[in-house]
Tab-separated table of C-alpha atoms in Angstrom:
chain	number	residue	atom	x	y	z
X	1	UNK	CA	0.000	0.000	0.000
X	2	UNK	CA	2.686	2.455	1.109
X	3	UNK	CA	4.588	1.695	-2.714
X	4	UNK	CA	1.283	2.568	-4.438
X	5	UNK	CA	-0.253	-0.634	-4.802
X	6	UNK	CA	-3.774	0.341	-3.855
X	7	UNK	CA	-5.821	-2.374	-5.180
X	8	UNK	CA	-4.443	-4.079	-1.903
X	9	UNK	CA	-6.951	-1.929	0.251
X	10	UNK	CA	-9.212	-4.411	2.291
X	11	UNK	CA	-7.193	-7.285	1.186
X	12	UNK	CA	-7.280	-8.402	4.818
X	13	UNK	CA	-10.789	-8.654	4.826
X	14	UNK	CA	-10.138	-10.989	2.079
X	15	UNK	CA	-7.684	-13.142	3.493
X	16	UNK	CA	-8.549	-13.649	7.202
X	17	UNK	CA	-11.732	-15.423	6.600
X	18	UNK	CA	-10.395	-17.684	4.185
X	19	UNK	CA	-7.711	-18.715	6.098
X	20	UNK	CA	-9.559	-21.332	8.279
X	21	UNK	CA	-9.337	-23.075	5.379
X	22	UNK	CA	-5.735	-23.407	5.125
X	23	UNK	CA	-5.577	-22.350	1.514
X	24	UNK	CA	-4.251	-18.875	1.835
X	25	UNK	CA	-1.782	-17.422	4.602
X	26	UNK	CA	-0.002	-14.778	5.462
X	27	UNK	CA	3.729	-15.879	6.167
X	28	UNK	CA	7.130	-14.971	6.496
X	29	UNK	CA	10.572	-15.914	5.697
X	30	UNK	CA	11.196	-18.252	9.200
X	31	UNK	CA	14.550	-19.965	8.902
X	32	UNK	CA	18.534	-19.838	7.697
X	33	UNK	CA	17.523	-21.767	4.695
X	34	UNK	CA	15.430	-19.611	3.316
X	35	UNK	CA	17.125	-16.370	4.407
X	36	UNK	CA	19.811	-17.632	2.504
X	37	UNK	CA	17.518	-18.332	-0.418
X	38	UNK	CA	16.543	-14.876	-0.465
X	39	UNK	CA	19.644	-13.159	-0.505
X	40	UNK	CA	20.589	-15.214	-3.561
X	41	UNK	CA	17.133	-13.978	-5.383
X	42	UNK	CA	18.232	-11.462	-8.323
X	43	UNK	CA	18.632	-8.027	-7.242
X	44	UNK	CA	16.019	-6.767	-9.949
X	45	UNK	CA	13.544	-8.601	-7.592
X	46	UNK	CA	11.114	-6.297	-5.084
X	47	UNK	CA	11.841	-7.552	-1.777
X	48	UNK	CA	8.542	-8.915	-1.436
X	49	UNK	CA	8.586	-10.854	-4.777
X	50	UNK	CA	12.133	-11.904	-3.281
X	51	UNK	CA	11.175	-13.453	-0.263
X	52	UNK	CA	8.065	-14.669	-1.465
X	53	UNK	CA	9.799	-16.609	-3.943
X	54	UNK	CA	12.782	-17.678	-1.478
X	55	UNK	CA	9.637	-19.216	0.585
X	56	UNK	CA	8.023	-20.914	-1.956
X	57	UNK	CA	11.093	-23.101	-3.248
X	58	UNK	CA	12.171	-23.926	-0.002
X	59	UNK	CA	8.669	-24.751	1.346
X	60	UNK	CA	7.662	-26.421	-2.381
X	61	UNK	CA	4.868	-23.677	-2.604
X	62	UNK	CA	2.838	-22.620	-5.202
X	63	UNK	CA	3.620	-18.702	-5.730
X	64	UNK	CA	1.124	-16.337	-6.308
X	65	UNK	CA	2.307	-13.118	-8.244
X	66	UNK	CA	1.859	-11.013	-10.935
X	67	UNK	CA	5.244	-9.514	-11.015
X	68	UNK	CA	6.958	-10.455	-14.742
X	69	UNK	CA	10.091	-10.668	-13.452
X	70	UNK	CA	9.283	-12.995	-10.711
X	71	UNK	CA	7.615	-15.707	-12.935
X	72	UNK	CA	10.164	-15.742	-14.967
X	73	UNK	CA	12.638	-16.185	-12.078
X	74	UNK	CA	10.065	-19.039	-11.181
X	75	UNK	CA	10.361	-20.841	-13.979
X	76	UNK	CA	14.408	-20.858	-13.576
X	77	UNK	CA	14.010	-22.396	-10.229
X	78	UNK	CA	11.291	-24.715	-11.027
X	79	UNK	CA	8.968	-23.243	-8.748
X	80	UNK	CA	5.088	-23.421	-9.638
X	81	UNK	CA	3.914	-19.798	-9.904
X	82	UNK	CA	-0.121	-18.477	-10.380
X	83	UNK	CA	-1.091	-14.971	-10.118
X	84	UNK	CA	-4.324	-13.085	-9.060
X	85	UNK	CA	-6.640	-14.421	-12.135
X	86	UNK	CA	-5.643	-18.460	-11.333
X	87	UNK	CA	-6.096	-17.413	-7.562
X	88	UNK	CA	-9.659	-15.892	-8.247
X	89	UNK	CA	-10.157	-19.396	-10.009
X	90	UNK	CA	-9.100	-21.506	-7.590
X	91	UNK	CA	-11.195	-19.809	-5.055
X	92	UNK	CA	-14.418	-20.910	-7.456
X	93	UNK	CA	-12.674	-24.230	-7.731
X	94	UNK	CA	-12.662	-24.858	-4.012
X	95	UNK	CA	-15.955	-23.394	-3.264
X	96	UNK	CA	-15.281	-20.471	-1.292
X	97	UNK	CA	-16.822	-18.192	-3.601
X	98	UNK	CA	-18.684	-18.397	-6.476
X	99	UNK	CA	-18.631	-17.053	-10.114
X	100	UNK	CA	-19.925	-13.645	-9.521
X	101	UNK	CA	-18.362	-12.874	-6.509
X	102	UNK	CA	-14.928	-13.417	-7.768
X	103	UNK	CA	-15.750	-11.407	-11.048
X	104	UNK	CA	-17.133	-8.871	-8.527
X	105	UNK	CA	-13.320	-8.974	-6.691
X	106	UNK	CA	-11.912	-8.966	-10.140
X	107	UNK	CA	-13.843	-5.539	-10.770
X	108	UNK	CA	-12.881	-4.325	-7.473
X	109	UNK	CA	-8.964	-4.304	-8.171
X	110	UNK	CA	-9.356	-3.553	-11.415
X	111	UNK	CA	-11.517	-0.630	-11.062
X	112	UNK	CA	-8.601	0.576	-8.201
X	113	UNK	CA	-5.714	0.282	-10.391
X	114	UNK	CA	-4.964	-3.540	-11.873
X	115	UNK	CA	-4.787	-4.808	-14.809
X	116	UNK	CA	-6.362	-7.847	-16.138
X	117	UNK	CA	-6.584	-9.528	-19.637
X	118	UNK	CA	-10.484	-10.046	-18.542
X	119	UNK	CA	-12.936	-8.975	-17.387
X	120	UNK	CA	-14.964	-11.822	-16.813
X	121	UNK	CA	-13.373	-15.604	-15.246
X	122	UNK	CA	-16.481	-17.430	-16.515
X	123	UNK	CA	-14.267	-18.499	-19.672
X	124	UNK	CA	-11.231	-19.430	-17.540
X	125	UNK	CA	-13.195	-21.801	-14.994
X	126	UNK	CA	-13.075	-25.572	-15.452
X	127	UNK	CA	-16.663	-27.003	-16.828
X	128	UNK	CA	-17.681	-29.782	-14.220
């Protein structure tokens, strides 16, 4: 928020409920390992795109980012990357939202500064 990255406002609101479920957490870089890995990230990196990615290939996470530079740095390290459109999906996937309320978050950050390919998931959800 403080770097200009306002379509985070409320994300909290977002996040907290959901994470009863265990799908979505708020973490932290938490040992030598993957200190380490983080210092060795590229220096074109954001910290946060940094440690994020430090923490997913030393936990075996999937990443969740946007940031070009950082998927292509997951790629290198084999790391399994999705960004805000495959997490809006997943979230539809799993049930803990449906169609239109994840096309009504997709407005949301688009509407406050993102930008999206699409404006609708309906296309990019799996047919049961």
């Amino acid at each position: 928020m403080e770097e200009g990255y306002t379509f985070y406002s409320g994300v909290d609101e977002i996040l907290y409920p959901r994470k009863e479920d265990g799908w979505l957490r708020l973490t932290s870089l938490r040992d030598e390992s993957e200190v380490l890995a983080f210092s060795g990230m590229p220096a074109q990196l954001h910290a946060g795109e940094a440690s994020c990615l430090a923490i997913a290939r030393q936990r075996n996470w999937l990443l969740l980012t946007d940031d070009k530079d950082a998927r292509r740095h997951a790629g290198n390290l084999k790391v399994a990357v999705s960004g805000t459109l495959g997490c809006l999906i997943l979230g539809i996937e799993r049930n803990l939202w449906t169609l239109e309320e994840s096309n009504g978050l997709l407005k949301r950050i688009i509407t406050s500064g993102f930008y999206s390919p699409v404006t609708d998931l309906a296309d990019l959800v799996k047919k049961s």
